mmCIF file of C-alpha atoms in Angstrom:
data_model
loop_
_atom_site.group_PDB
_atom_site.id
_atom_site.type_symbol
_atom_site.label_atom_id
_atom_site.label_comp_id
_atom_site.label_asym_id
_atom_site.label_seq_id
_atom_site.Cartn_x
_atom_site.Cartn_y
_atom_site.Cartn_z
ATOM 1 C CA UNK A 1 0.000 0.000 0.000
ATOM 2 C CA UNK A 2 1.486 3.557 -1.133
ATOM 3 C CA UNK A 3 1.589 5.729 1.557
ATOM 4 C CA UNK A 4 2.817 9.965 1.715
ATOM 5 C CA UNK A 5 3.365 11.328 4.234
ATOM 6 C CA UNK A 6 4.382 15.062 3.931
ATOM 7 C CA UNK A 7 5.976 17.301 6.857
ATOM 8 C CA UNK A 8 7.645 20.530 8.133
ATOM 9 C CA UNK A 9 5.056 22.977 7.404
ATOM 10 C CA UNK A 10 4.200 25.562 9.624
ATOM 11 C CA UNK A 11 4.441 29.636 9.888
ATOM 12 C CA UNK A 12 7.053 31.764 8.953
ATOM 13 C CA UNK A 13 7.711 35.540 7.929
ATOM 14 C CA UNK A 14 8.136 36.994 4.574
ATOM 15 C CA UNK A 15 11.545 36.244 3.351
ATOM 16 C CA UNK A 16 11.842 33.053 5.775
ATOM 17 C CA UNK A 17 12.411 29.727 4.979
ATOM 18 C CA UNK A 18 11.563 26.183 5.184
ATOM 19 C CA UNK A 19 12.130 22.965 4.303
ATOM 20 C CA UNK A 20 9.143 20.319 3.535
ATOM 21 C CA UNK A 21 9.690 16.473 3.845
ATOM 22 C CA UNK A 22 7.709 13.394 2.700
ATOM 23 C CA UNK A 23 8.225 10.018 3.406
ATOM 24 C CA UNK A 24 7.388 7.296 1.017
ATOM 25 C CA UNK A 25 6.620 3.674 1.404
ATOM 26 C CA UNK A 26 5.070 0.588 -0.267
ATOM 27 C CA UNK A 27 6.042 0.832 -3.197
ATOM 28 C CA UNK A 28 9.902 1.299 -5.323
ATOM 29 C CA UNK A 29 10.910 4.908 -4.424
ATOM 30 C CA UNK A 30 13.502 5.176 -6.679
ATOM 31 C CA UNK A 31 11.335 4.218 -9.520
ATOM 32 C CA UNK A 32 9.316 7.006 -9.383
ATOM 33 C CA UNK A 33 9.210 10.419 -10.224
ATOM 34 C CA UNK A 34 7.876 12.827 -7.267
ATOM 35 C CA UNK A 35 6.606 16.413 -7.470
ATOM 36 C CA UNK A 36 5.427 18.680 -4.908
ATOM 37 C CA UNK A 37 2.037 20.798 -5.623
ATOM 38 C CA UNK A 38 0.345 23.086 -3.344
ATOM 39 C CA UNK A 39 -2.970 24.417 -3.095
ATOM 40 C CA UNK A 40 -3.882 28.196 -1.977
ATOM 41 C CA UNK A 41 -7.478 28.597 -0.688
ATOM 42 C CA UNK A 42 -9.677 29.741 -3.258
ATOM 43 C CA UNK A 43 -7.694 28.711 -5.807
ATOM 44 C CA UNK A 44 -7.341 25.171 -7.786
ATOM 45 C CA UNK A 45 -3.949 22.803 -7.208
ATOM 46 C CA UNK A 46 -0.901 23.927 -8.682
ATOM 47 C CA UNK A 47 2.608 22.064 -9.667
ATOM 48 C CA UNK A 48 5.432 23.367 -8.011
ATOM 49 C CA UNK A 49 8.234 21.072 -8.508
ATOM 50 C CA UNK A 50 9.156 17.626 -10.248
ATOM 51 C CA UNK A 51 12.492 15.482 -9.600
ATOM 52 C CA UNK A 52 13.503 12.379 -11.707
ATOM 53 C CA UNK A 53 14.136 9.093 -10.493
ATOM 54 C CA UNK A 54 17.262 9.604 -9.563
ATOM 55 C CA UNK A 55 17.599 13.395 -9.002
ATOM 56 C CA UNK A 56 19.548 14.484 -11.966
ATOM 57 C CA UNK A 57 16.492 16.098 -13.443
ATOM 58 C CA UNK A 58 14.205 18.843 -12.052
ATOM 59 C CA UNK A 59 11.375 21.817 -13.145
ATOM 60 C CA UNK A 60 10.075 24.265 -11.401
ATOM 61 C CA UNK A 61 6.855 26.333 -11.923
ATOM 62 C CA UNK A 62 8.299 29.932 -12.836
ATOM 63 C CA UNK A 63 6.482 31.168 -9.550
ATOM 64 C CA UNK A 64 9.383 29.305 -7.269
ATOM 65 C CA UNK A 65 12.183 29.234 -9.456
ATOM 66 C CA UNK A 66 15.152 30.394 -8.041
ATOM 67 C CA UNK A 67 13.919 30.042 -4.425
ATOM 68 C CA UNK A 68 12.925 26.268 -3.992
ATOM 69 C CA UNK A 69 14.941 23.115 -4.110
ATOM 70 C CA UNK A 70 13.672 20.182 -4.734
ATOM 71 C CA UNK A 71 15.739 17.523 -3.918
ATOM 72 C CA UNK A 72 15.219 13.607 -2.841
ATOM 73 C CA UNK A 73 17.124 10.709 -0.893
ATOM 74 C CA UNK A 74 16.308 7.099 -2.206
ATOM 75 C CA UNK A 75 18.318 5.516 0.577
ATOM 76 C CA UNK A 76 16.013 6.893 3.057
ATOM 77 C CA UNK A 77 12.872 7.009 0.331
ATOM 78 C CA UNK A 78 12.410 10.937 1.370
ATOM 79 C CA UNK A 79 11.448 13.672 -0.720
ATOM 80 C CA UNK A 80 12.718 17.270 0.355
ATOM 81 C CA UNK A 81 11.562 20.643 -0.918
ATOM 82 C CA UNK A 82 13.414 23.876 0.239
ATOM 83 C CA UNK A 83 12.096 27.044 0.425
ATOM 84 C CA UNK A 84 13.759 30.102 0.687
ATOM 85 C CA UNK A 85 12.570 33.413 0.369
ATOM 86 C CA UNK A 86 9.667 32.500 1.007
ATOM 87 C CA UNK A 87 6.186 35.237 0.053
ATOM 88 C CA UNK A 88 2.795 35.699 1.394
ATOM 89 C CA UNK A 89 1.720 34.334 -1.937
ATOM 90 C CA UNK A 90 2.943 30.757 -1.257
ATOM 91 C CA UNK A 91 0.640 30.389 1.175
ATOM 92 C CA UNK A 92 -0.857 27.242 0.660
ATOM 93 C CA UNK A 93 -1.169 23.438 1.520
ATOM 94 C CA UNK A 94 1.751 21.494 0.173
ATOM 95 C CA UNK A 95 1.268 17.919 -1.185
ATOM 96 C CA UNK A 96 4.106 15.529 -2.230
ATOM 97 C CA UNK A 97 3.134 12.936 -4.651
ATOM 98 C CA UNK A 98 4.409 10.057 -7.168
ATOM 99 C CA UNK A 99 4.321 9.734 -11.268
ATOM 100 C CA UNK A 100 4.814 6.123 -11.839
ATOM 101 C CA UNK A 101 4.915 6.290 -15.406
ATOM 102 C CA UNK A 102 8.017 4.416 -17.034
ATOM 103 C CA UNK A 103 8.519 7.477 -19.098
ATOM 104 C CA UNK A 104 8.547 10.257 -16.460
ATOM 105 C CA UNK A 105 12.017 11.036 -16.250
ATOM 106 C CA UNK A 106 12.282 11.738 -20.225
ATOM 107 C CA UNK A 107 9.306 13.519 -19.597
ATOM 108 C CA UNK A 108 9.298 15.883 -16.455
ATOM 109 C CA UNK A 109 5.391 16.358 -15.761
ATOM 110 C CA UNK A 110 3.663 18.435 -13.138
ATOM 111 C CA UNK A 111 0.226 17.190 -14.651
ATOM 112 C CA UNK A 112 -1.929 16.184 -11.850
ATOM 113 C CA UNK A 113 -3.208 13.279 -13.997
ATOM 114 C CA UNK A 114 0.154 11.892 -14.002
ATOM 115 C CA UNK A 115 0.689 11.151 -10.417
ATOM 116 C CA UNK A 116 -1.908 8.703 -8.933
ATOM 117 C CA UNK A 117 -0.118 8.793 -5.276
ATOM 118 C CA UNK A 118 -0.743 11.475 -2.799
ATOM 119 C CA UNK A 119 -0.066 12.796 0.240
ATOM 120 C CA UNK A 120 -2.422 14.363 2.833
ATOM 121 C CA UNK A 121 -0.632 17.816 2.943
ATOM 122 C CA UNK A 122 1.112 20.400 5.141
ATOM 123 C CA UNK A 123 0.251 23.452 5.615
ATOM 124 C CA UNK A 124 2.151 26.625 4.940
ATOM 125 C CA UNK A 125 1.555 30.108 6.161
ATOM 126 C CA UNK A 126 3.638 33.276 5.363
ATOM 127 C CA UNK A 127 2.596 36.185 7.183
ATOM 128 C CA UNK A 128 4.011 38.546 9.231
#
């Protein structure tokens, strides 16, 4: 059984940072692709970042480029997300999840439709 667990969320200040983790199991981590979306209230789910398989390969949404890193660990199956500088505007609930296509790492995707696994979220809050 897949399971996602994201963490690390919480509040921090404009220009603050922090990092976001998610912990994979049942299934091959280092098979898959994993991205991290988020979710602003209001608004509809939006990719923020995609790693390959093994982590040579990455793409950002233009909104966090530059200020997140997404990065993973298959000997711990842990996916990581930095973010620095962080904005009111990235306010928003953070989900982790996994593309299982065979293809993925020829073909970086933050397409909802291509990642069937998800976690349940962490939420962060810029403010000041």
């Amino acid at each position: 059984q897949v399971s996602l667990v994201e963490s690390g969320g919480g509040s921090v200040q404009p220009g603050g940072s922090l990092r976001l983790s998610c912990a994979a199991s049942g299934y091959t981590y280092s098979r898959v692709c994993m991205g991290w979306f988020r979710q602003a209230p209001g608004k509809e789910r939006e990719g923020v970042a995609v790693i390959s398989t093994g982590g040579s390969w990455v793409s950002y949404a233009d909104s966090v480029e530059g200020r997140f890193t997404i990065s993973r660990d298959n000997t711990k199956n842990t996916l990581y997300l930095q973010m620095n500088s962080l904005k009111p505007e990235d306010t928003a609930m953070y989900f982790c999840a996994a593309d299982n296509r065979p293809t993925c790492t020829r073909s970086l995707s933050l397409r909802e439709p291509d990642f069937p696994y998800w976690g349940q979220g962490t939420q962060v809050t810029v403010s000041s």
